[in-house]
mmCIF file of C-alpha atoms and ligand atoms in Angstrom:
data_model
loop_
_atom_site.group_PDB
_atom_site.id
_atom_site.type_symbol
_atom_site.label_atom_id
_atom_site.label_comp_id
_atom_site.label_asym_id
_atom_site.label_seq_id
_atom_site.Cartn_x
_atom_site.Cartn_y
_atom_site.Cartn_z
ATOM 1 C CA MET A 158 124.142 72.233 107.368
ATOM 2 C CA ARG A 159 121.572 75.105 108.166
ATOM 3 C CA HIS A 160 119.755 77.254 105.312
ATOM 4 C CA GLU A 161 122.491 76.755 102.942
ATOM 5 C CA ASN A 162 121.830 79.201 100.445
ATOM 6 C CA VAL A 163 121.194 82.215 102.776
ATOM 7 C CA LYS A 164 123.997 84.599 103.819
ATOM 8 C CA ASN A 165 122.268 85.788 106.778
ATOM 9 C CA TYR A 166 125.029 85.188 109.489
ATOM 10 C CA CYS A 167 127.582 87.456 111.174
ATOM 11 C CA LEU A 168 130.729 86.363 112.539
ATOM 12 C CA GLY A 169 132.063 88.331 115.473
ATOM 13 C CA ILE A 170 135.825 88.702 116.452
ATOM 14 C CA GLU A 171 136.709 89.679 119.972
ATOM 15 C CA SER A 172 140.226 90.704 120.964
ATOM 16 C CA THR A 173 140.192 93.874 123.106
ATOM 17 C CA ALA A 174 142.369 92.257 126.103
ATOM 18 C CA ASP A 175 143.083 88.943 127.269
ATOM 19 C CA ASP A 176 140.389 86.672 125.368
ATOM 20 C CA PHE A 177 140.232 86.119 121.962
ATOM 21 C CA SER A 178 136.615 84.667 121.006
ATOM 22 C CA VAL A 179 134.432 84.008 117.920
ATOM 23 C CA GLY A 180 130.959 84.149 117.702
ATOM 24 C CA ILE A 181 128.302 83.584 115.246
ATOM 25 C CA ALA A 182 124.978 85.261 115.488
ATOM 26 C CA THR A 183 121.900 85.117 112.893
ATOM 27 C CA PHE A 184 120.269 88.505 111.598
ATOM 28 C CA GLU A 185 117.592 87.629 113.779
ATOM 29 C CA GLY A 186 119.363 87.444 117.059
ATOM 30 C CA GLU A 187 120.030 83.757 117.612
ATOM 31 C CA ILE A 188 123.751 83.118 119.013
ATOM 32 C CA LEU A 189 124.851 79.924 117.243
ATOM 33 C CA ALA A 190 128.398 79.887 118.349
ATOM 34 C CA ASN A 191 130.689 81.792 120.919
ATOM 35 C CA VAL A 192 133.984 80.157 121.051
ATOM 36 C CA ILE A 193 136.356 81.715 123.701
ATOM 37 C CA SER A 194 140.426 81.230 124.178
ATOM 38 C CA ALA A 195 141.414 82.853 127.431
ATOM 39 C CA TYR A 196 145.062 83.988 127.638
ATOM 40 C CA VAL A 197 146.191 83.404 131.122
ATOM 41 C CA PRO A 198 149.568 84.933 132.134
ATOM 42 C CA GLU A 199 152.117 82.837 134.134
ATOM 43 C CA ALA A 200 152.263 85.837 136.459
ATOM 44 C CA GLY A 201 151.346 89.178 137.094
ATOM 45 C CA GLY A 202 148.649 91.248 134.668
ATOM 46 C CA ILE A 203 148.071 91.005 131.143
ATOM 47 C CA HIS A 204 151.366 91.755 128.824
ATOM 48 C CA PRO A 205 149.476 92.906 125.566
ATOM 49 C CA ARG A 206 152.229 91.738 123.147
ATOM 50 C CA GLU A 207 152.022 88.460 124.881
ATOM 51 C CA ALA A 208 148.003 88.439 124.858
ATOM 52 C CA ALA A 209 148.393 89.583 121.262
ATOM 53 C CA GLN A 210 150.610 86.494 120.326
ATOM 54 C CA HIS A 211 148.423 84.200 122.041
ATOM 55 C CA HIS A 212 145.342 85.500 119.869
ATOM 56 C CA SER A 213 147.108 84.993 116.538
ATOM 57 C CA GLN A 214 148.332 81.295 117.739
ATOM 58 C CA VAL A 215 144.700 80.328 118.599
ATOM 59 C CA ALA A 216 142.790 82.532 115.708
ATOM 60 C CA GLU A 217 142.605 79.884 112.985
ATOM 61 C CA LYS A 218 141.265 77.099 115.435
ATOM 62 C CA VAL A 219 138.763 79.099 117.410
ATOM 63 C CA VAL A 220 137.134 80.368 113.841
ATOM 64 C CA ALA A 221 136.936 76.719 112.816
ATOM 65 C CA GLU A 222 135.592 75.703 116.109
ATOM 66 C CA ALA A 223 132.909 78.122 115.916
ATOM 67 C CA PHE A 224 131.798 77.167 112.417
ATOM 68 C CA GLU A 225 131.653 73.704 113.774
ATOM 69 C CA LYS A 226 129.408 74.642 116.446
ATOM 70 C CA ALA A 227 127.289 76.771 114.529
ATOM 71 C CA GLU A 228 127.100 74.366 111.618
ATOM 72 C CA ILE A 229 127.347 76.581 108.957
ATOM 73 C CA SER A 230 129.711 76.847 106.228
ATOM 74 C CA PRO A 231 131.995 80.077 105.768
ATOM 75 C CA LYS A 232 130.042 80.951 102.589
ATOM 76 C CA GLN A 233 127.310 81.671 104.411
ATOM 77 C CA ILE A 234 128.405 84.652 106.128
ATOM 78 C CA GLY A 235 127.032 87.718 105.175
ATOM 79 C CA VAL A 236 128.993 90.372 107.502
ATOM 80 C CA ILE A 237 132.321 90.236 109.773
ATOM 81 C CA ALA A 238 132.488 92.362 112.843
ATOM 82 C CA PHE A 239 135.438 92.719 115.114
ATOM 83 C CA SER A 240 135.981 94.675 118.268
ATOM 84 C CA GLN A 241 137.510 98.024 117.097
ATOM 85 C CA GLY A 242 138.171 99.235 120.544
ATOM 86 C CA PRO A 243 138.458 100.330 123.086
ATOM 87 C CA GLY A 244 141.251 97.975 124.030
ATOM 88 C CA LEU A 245 144.941 97.057 124.198
ATOM 89 C CA GLY A 246 146.533 98.044 120.670
ATOM 90 C CA PRO A 247 148.492 94.799 120.070
ATOM 91 C CA CYS A 248 145.355 92.668 120.926
ATOM 92 C CA LEU A 249 142.868 94.705 118.831
ATOM 93 C CA ARG A 250 145.185 94.813 115.718
ATOM 94 C CA THR A 251 145.207 90.914 115.804
ATOM 95 C CA GLY A 252 141.574 90.672 115.966
ATOM 96 C CA ALA A 253 141.296 93.288 113.158
ATOM 97 C CA THR A 254 143.607 91.555 110.957
ATOM 98 C CA VAL A 255 141.824 88.249 111.271
ATOM 99 C CA ALA A 256 138.597 89.953 110.732
ATOM 100 C CA ARG A 257 139.696 91.876 107.336
ATOM 101 C CA ALA A 258 141.518 88.858 106.016
ATOM 102 C CA ILE A 259 138.364 86.606 106.371
ATOM 103 C CA ALA A 260 136.174 89.560 105.120
ATOM 104 C CA THR A 261 138.517 90.311 101.974
ATOM 105 C CA TYR A 262 138.781 86.334 101.554
ATOM 106 C CA LEU A 263 134.847 86.138 101.766
ATOM 107 C CA ASN A 264 134.025 89.090 100.056
ATOM 108 C CA VAL A 265 131.648 90.509 102.607
ATOM 109 C CA PRO A 266 131.375 93.645 104.427
ATOM 110 C CA LEU A 267 133.240 94.703 107.549
ATOM 111 C CA VAL A 268 131.626 96.346 110.636
ATOM 112 C CA GLY A 269 133.734 97.793 113.587
ATOM 113 C CA VAL A 270 131.926 97.313 116.914
ATOM 114 C CA ASN A 271 132.461 99.065 119.965
ATOM 115 C CA HIS A 272 133.362 96.645 122.822
ATOM 116 C CA CYS A 273 131.625 98.846 125.443
ATOM 117 C CA VAL A 274 128.200 98.975 123.286
ATOM 118 C CA ALA A 275 128.460 95.192 122.504
ATOM 119 C CA HIS A 276 128.544 94.325 126.328
ATOM 120 C CA ILE A 277 125.349 96.385 126.578
ATOM 121 C CA GLU A 278 123.470 95.014 123.436
ATOM 122 C CA ILE A 279 124.351 91.339 124.073
ATOM 123 C CA GLY A 280 122.652 91.972 127.784
ATOM 124 C CA LYS A 281 119.472 93.398 126.322
ATOM 125 C CA LEU A 282 119.266 90.733 123.622
ATOM 126 C CA ALA A 283 119.740 87.914 126.267
ATOM 127 C CA THR A 284 117.337 89.368 128.826
ATOM 128 C CA GLN A 285 114.970 91.299 126.570
ATOM 129 C CA ALA A 286 115.827 94.537 128.116
ATOM 130 C CA ARG A 287 114.200 97.510 125.939
ATOM 131 C CA ASP A 288 115.736 100.672 127.313
ATOM 132 C CA PRO A 289 117.703 99.900 130.614
ATOM 133 C CA VAL A 290 120.190 102.126 132.835
ATOM 134 C CA THR A 291 123.186 99.765 132.563
ATOM 135 C CA LEU A 292 126.093 99.173 134.967
ATOM 136 C CA TYR A 293 128.948 97.482 132.884
ATOM 137 C CA VAL A 294 131.568 96.399 135.042
ATOM 138 C CA SER A 295 134.723 94.707 133.816
ATOM 139 C CA GLY A 296 138.442 93.991 134.129
ATOM 140 C CA GLY A 297 138.763 97.625 132.135
ATOM 141 C CA ASN A 298 135.653 99.575 132.204
ATOM 142 C CA THR A 299 133.244 100.860 134.978
ATOM 143 C CA ILE A 300 130.444 102.775 133.706
ATOM 144 C CA VAL A 301 126.910 103.373 134.260
ATOM 145 C CA SER A 302 124.998 104.440 131.289
ATOM 146 C CA ALA A 303 121.553 104.867 129.591
ATOM 147 C CA PHE A 304 120.341 106.070 126.176
ATOM 148 C CA ASP A 305 119.419 109.453 125.478
ATOM 149 C CA ALA A 306 119.121 111.200 122.195
ATOM 150 C CA GLY A 307 120.710 108.687 119.607
ATOM 151 C CA ARG A 308 123.627 107.516 121.761
ATOM 152 C CA TYR A 309 124.416 105.634 124.986
ATOM 153 C CA ARG A 310 125.418 108.456 127.463
ATOM 154 C CA VAL A 311 127.888 108.079 130.326
ATOM 155 C CA PHE A 312 126.099 109.075 133.606
ATOM 156 C CA GLY A 313 129.120 107.945 135.954
ATOM 157 C CA GLU A 314 132.073 105.951 135.641
ATOM 158 C CA THR A 315 135.608 105.583 137.686
ATOM 159 C CA LEU A 316 138.057 108.064 137.792
ATOM 160 C CA ASP A 317 141.053 105.737 137.874
ATOM 161 C CA ILE A 318 140.775 102.014 137.813
ATOM 162 C CA ALA A 319 138.188 99.847 137.038
ATOM 163 C CA VAL A 320 136.209 97.523 139.470
ATOM 164 C CA GLY A 321 137.243 94.151 137.700
ATOM 165 C CA ASN A 322 141.111 95.453 138.002
ATOM 166 C CA CYS A 323 140.617 96.228 141.586
ATOM 167 C CA LEU A 324 139.482 92.969 142.370
ATOM 168 C CA ASP A 325 141.942 91.269 140.239
ATOM 169 C CA VAL A 326 145.101 93.159 141.712
ATOM 170 C CA PHE A 327 143.878 92.373 145.050
ATOM 171 C CA ALA A 328 143.557 88.746 144.602
ATOM 172 C CA ARG A 329 146.979 88.441 142.907
ATOM 173 C CA GLU A 330 148.687 90.189 145.920
ATOM 174 C CA ALA A 331 146.719 88.027 148.104
ATOM 175 C CA GLY A 332 148.770 85.215 146.562
ATOM 176 C CA TYR A 333 146.161 83.383 144.457
ATOM 177 C CA ARG A 334 146.543 82.176 140.979
ATOM 178 C CA GLN A 335 143.941 82.808 138.019
ATOM 179 C CA LYS A 336 142.720 79.538 136.467
ATOM 180 C CA GLU A 337 140.797 78.967 133.382
ATOM 181 C CA GLY A 338 136.776 79.159 134.719
ATOM 182 C CA MET A 339 137.809 81.066 137.736
ATOM 183 C CA PRO A 340 138.793 84.383 137.498
ATOM 184 C CA PHE A 341 140.233 86.360 139.826
ATOM 185 C CA GLY A 342 136.769 88.129 141.044
ATOM 186 C CA ALA A 343 135.034 84.852 141.214
ATOM 187 C CA ILE A 344 137.749 83.657 143.750
ATOM 188 C CA ILE A 345 137.249 86.852 145.886
ATOM 189 C CA GLU A 346 133.462 86.155 145.690
ATOM 190 C CA LYS A 347 133.996 82.854 147.380
ATOM 191 C CA LEU A 348 136.134 84.145 150.000
ATOM 192 C CA ALA A 349 133.754 86.837 150.552
ATOM 193 C CA ASP A 350 130.861 84.254 151.168
ATOM 194 C CA LYS A 351 132.609 83.278 154.490
ATOM 195 C CA GLY A 352 133.379 86.819 155.592
ATOM 196 C CA ARG A 353 131.811 87.866 158.675
ATOM 197 C CA ARG A 354 133.411 91.007 159.713
ATOM 198 C CA TYR A 355 133.438 94.351 158.197
ATOM 199 C CA ILE A 356 136.545 96.202 158.032
ATOM 200 C CA PRO A 357 135.837 99.956 156.835
ATOM 201 C CA LEU A 358 137.682 101.013 153.568
ATOM 202 C CA PRO A 359 137.423 104.087 151.876
ATOM 203 C CA TYR A 360 134.260 104.975 150.235
ATOM 204 C CA SER A 361 134.851 107.147 147.279
ATOM 205 C CA VAL A 362 131.751 108.398 145.063
ATOM 206 C CA LYS A 363 132.616 111.990 143.737
ATOM 207 C CA GLY A 364 129.431 113.150 142.116
ATOM 208 C CA MET A 365 128.413 110.379 139.534
ATOM 209 C CA ASP A 366 132.250 109.443 139.233
ATOM 210 C CA MET A 367 133.702 106.599 141.379
ATOM 211 C CA SER A 368 137.668 106.161 142.509
ATOM 212 C CA PHE A 369 138.883 102.471 143.268
ATOM 213 C CA SER A 370 142.619 103.145 143.587
ATOM 214 C CA GLY A 371 142.906 104.805 147.001
ATOM 215 C CA LEU A 372 140.246 102.019 148.398
ATOM 216 C CA LEU A 373 142.782 99.300 146.863
ATOM 217 C CA THR A 374 146.047 101.104 148.294
ATOM 218 C CA ALA A 375 144.196 100.761 151.895
ATOM 219 C CA ALA A 376 142.837 97.044 151.105
ATOM 220 C CA LEU A 377 146.520 95.942 150.079
ATOM 221 C CA LYS A 378 147.977 97.707 153.305
ATOM 222 C CA LEU A 379 145.520 95.623 155.436
ATOM 223 C CA LEU A 380 146.174 92.530 153.817
ATOM 224 C CA ARG A 381 150.141 93.224 154.158
ATOM 225 C CA GLN A 382 149.699 94.119 158.062
ATOM 226 C CA GLY A 383 148.284 90.245 158.080
ATOM 227 C CA LYS A 384 146.133 91.038 160.942
ATOM 228 C CA HIS A 385 142.616 90.222 159.388
ATOM 229 C CA ARG A 386 141.255 86.962 157.908
ATOM 230 C CA ILE A 387 141.472 86.965 154.144
ATOM 231 C CA GLU A 388 137.556 86.044 154.110
ATOM 232 C CA ASP A 389 136.831 89.176 155.916
ATOM 233 C CA LEU A 390 138.899 91.304 153.831
ATOM 234 C CA CYS A 391 137.446 90.225 150.756
ATOM 235 C CA TYR A 392 134.188 90.552 152.253
ATOM 236 C CA SER A 393 134.740 94.375 152.849
ATOM 237 C CA LEU A 394 136.005 94.708 149.988
ATOM 238 C CA GLN A 395 133.281 93.763 147.897
ATOM 239 C CA GLU A 396 130.737 95.543 150.026
ATOM 240 C CA THR A 397 132.343 99.049 149.666
ATOM 241 C CA VAL A 398 132.823 98.719 145.769
ATOM 242 C CA PHE A 399 129.498 97.172 145.202
ATOM 243 C CA SER A 400 127.800 99.833 147.256
ATOM 244 C CA MET A 401 129.719 102.482 145.658
ATOM 245 C CA LEU A 402 128.303 100.972 142.109
ATOM 246 C CA THR A 403 125.078 100.638 143.385
ATOM 247 C CA GLU A 404 124.473 104.253 144.664
ATOM 248 C CA VAL A 405 125.581 105.635 141.424
ATOM 249 C CA THR A 406 123.580 103.382 139.427
ATOM 250 C CA GLU A 407 120.428 104.043 141.621
ATOM 251 C CA ARG A 408 120.814 107.801 141.077
ATOM 252 C CA ALA A 409 121.272 107.086 137.171
ATOM 253 C CA LEU A 410 117.927 105.185 137.568
ATOM 254 C CA ALA A 411 116.352 107.780 139.905
ATOM 255 C CA HIS A 412 116.859 110.429 137.415
ATOM 256 C CA THR A 413 116.468 108.815 134.061
ATOM 257 C CA GLU A 414 113.044 106.780 135.253
ATOM 258 C CA LYS A 415 113.947 103.956 132.934
ATOM 259 C CA PRO A 416 111.997 100.824 133.180
ATOM 260 C CA GLU A 417 114.893 98.154 133.735
ATOM 261 C CA VAL A 418 118.256 98.059 135.338
ATOM 262 C CA LEU A 419 121.043 96.138 133.177
ATOM 263 C CA LEU A 420 124.292 94.439 134.878
ATOM 264 C CA THR A 421 126.882 93.365 132.310
ATOM 265 C CA GLY A 422 130.553 92.799 131.834
ATOM 266 C CA GLY A 423 132.781 90.314 133.636
ATOM 267 C CA VAL A 424 131.843 91.186 136.956
ATOM 268 C CA ALA A 425 128.116 90.970 136.477
ATOM 269 C CA ALA A 426 128.708 87.356 137.523
ATOM 270 C CA ASN A 427 128.972 88.426 140.957
ATOM 271 C CA LYS A 428 125.981 87.122 143.174
ATOM 272 C CA ARG A 429 126.326 90.008 145.778
ATOM 273 C CA LEU A 430 126.228 92.489 143.146
ATOM 274 C CA GLN A 431 123.427 91.233 141.437
ATOM 275 C CA SER A 432 121.393 91.232 144.639
ATOM 276 C CA MET A 433 122.516 94.815 145.454
ATOM 277 C CA LEU A 434 121.372 96.067 142.092
ATOM 278 C CA GLN A 435 118.389 94.005 142.342
ATOM 279 C CA SER A 436 117.082 95.654 145.670
ATOM 280 C CA ILE A 437 117.388 99.216 144.168
ATOM 281 C CA ALA A 438 115.611 98.053 140.815
ATOM 282 C CA GLU A 439 112.818 96.618 143.032
ATOM 283 C CA GLU A 440 112.422 99.626 145.018
ATOM 284 C CA HIS A 441 112.306 101.978 141.803
ATOM 285 C CA GLY A 442 109.758 99.772 140.126
ATOM 286 C CA ALA A 443 112.248 98.924 137.394
ATOM 287 C CA ARG A 444 113.086 95.057 136.477
ATOM 288 C CA PHE A 445 116.384 93.751 137.108
ATOM 289 C CA CYS A 446 118.221 92.014 134.466
ATOM 290 C CA VAL A 447 121.574 90.442 134.425
ATOM 291 C CA VAL A 448 123.842 89.002 131.398
ATOM 292 C CA PRO A 449 124.020 85.317 131.338
ATOM 293 C CA LYS A 450 127.312 84.044 132.525
ATOM 294 C CA GLN A 451 128.173 82.955 129.124
ATOM 295 C CA TYR A 452 128.026 86.263 127.624
ATOM 296 C CA ALA A 453 129.381 88.253 131.256
ATOM 297 C CA LEU A 454 133.164 88.062 129.961
ATOM 298 C CA ASP A 455 134.377 89.130 126.767
ATOM 299 C CA ASN A 456 132.900 87.102 124.134
ATOM 300 C CA GLY A 457 132.654 87.117 120.314
ATOM 301 C CA ALA A 458 129.057 86.454 120.336
ATOM 302 C CA MET A 459 128.274 90.081 121.828
ATOM 303 C CA ILE A 460 130.272 91.502 118.732
ATOM 304 C CA ALA A 461 128.583 89.216 116.251
ATOM 305 C CA TRP A 462 125.081 90.509 117.320
ATOM 306 C CA THR A 463 126.191 94.222 117.732
ATOM 307 C CA GLY A 464 127.587 93.723 114.231
ATOM 308 C CA VAL A 465 124.219 92.618 113.125
ATOM 309 C CA LEU A 466 122.643 95.678 114.172
ATOM 310 C CA ALA A 467 125.205 98.005 112.900
ATOM 311 C CA TYR A 468 124.990 96.432 109.469
ATOM 312 C CA LYS A 469 121.476 96.631 109.112
ATOM 313 C CA HIS A 470 121.751 100.238 109.547
ATOM 314 C CA GLY A 471 124.599 100.506 106.899
ATOM 315 C CA LEU A 472 127.354 101.024 109.301
ATOM 316 C CA THR A 473 130.020 98.999 107.287
ATOM 317 C CA VAL A 474 133.574 100.314 107.080
ATOM 318 C CA PRO A 475 135.928 99.624 104.203
ATOM 319 C CA VAL A 476 138.969 97.304 104.763
ATOM 320 C CA GLU A 477 141.538 100.428 104.367
ATOM 321 C CA LYS A 478 139.507 102.437 107.078
ATOM 322 C CA SER A 479 139.307 100.041 109.522
ATOM 323 C CA PHE A 480 141.759 101.089 112.045
ATOM 324 C CA VAL A 481 141.740 100.258 115.545
ATOM 325 C CA ARG A 482 140.769 102.787 118.120
ATOM 326 C CA LEU A 483 142.340 102.383 121.275
ATOM 327 C CA LYS A 484 140.186 104.695 123.244
ATOM 328 C CA TRP A 485 136.851 104.634 121.604
ATOM 329 C CA ARG A 486 134.310 106.102 124.105
ATOM 330 C CA LEU A 487 130.954 104.733 124.478
ATOM 331 C CA GLU A 488 129.068 108.174 123.916
ATOM 332 C CA GLU A 489 130.949 108.803 120.983
ATOM 333 C CA VAL A 490 129.175 105.984 119.366
ATOM 334 C CA GLU A 491 126.035 106.498 117.253
ATOM 335 C CA VAL A 492 123.606 103.313 117.783
ATOM 336 C CA PRO A 493 120.866 104.304 115.245
ATOM 337 C CA TRP A 494 119.130 100.853 116.075
ATOM 338 C CA VAL A 495 118.182 102.289 119.646
ATOM 339 C CA GLN A 496 114.628 103.574 119.594
ATOM 340 C CA GLN A 497 113.877 106.516 122.240
ATOM 341 C CA THR A 498 111.135 105.312 124.328
HETATM 342 P P1 LIG B 605 137.250 94.973 129.370
HETATM 343 O O1 LIG B 605 135.672 94.745 129.273
HETATM 344 O O2 LIG B 605 137.100 96.073 130.012
HETATM 345 O O3 LIG B 605 137.459 94.977 128.012
HETATM 346 P P2 LIG B 605 137.771 92.750 130.481
HETATM 347 O O4 LIG B 605 138.341 92.139 129.544
HETATM 348 O O5 LIG B 605 138.639 92.190 131.774
HETATM 349 O O6 LIG B 605 137.756 93.968 130.243
HETATM 350 P P3 LIG B 605 135.597 90.971 131.130
HETATM 351 O O7 LIG B 605 135.978 89.800 130.320
HETATM 352 O O8 LIG B 605 134.221 91.395 130.883
HETATM 353 O O9 LIG B 605 136.588 92.254 130.831
HETATM 354 O O10 LIG B 605 135.929 90.752 132.717
HETATM 355 C C1 LIG B 605 136.631 90.549 133.560
HETATM 356 C C2 LIG B 605 136.662 90.777 134.819
HETATM 357 O O11 LIG B 605 135.608 90.042 135.309
HETATM 358 C C3 LIG B 605 137.843 90.316 135.864
HETATM 359 O O12 LIG B 605 138.055 91.597 136.496
HETATM 360 C C4 LIG B 605 137.335 89.159 136.632
HETATM 361 O O13 LIG B 605 137.953 89.190 137.544
HETATM 362 C C5 LIG B 605 135.944 89.705 136.765
HETATM 363 N N1 LIG B 605 134.872 88.764 137.134
HETATM 364 C C6 LIG B 605 134.665 87.441 136.708
HETATM 365 N N2 LIG B 605 134.079 86.646 137.694
HETATM 366 C C7 LIG B 605 133.316 87.670 138.835
HETATM 367 C C8 LIG B 605 132.790 87.293 139.801
HETATM 368 N N3 LIG B 605 131.940 86.095 139.916
HETATM 369 N N4 LIG B 605 132.543 88.227 140.818
HETATM 370 C C9 LIG B 605 133.563 89.502 140.429
HETATM 371 N N5 LIG B 605 134.209 89.798 139.307
HETATM 372 C C10 LIG B 605 134.275 88.574 138.483
HETATM 373 FE FE1 LIG B 606 134.755 93.642 128.223
#
């Protein structure tokens, strides 16, 4: 057992969508455990209630495994953090219930963490980025942001579906099945690597915002026509959506003159997207940072670490006021731990 008498560990619970995950972080920012249990639906997209049911079934096991990995005892936990939003209601409520129960049982404070902030903070922790322009891309979010005057401001975002969702729907319609360890986005990436021919798709950047639904409809139409190789379609889809993301990120970078570009969220695992962002970062003299793979997808470690930051600034929430916030926007969140540079 580590440092038995010190209660400077935070346990973080992530449950915004299809993953239930528990992370344990030290107050200094060392990640001791990050256990993830993914809910993989039989067919179709996520059913919020079924996912929530999965979360409640695995919660006890995942929490126990996190303690085993971290080699600490529950008595050493000083604070419990949970993803309070944004996300799917039933999933968020399940995680919050587990968090409240543990906090009450251990008699330690509770911290509600914004999921989008957590994706940014874990990226910063892992890459030592200080003040980046962040591209946060996942199944539910597509946000270009940077810190300014006390908050992470949103410079650009999707006007309809998220980029990860766009990739997921396309792969599912193409007949692929998601497996654990091989998300739809990774399947597309593999196919795209063998693509040779670019098939034009609608490119839709409006001001600093992006739209992916028209592009998805067009790609699905081409898919159903059956005239093109699937590899070429995946290649074209990736090139088009990633160019849109890169354009908006580059403009935010040119405007803010930040020293780093940080890529985070599940889609950050994509090598092609990484290389496109790397080139614009280099052109602007910024350092390119990408979240390590184990912290790219939804994970409890990011909630635990953001919980530490919030807790150190007194941002705890009483159990009776710890309601989940389904539509909690990034720029609504105070981040007093971030310093203006
Ligand atoms: P949110 O963060 O919005 O709550 P989420 O639960 O979907 O949503 P993540 O777990 O961060 O978020 O990301 C999942 C997404 O990442 C899926 O859309 C998946 O297809 C995508 N993804 C995973 N690996 C890759 C890859 N190699 N290339 C592209 N996309 C990928
Ligand atoms: Fe996420």
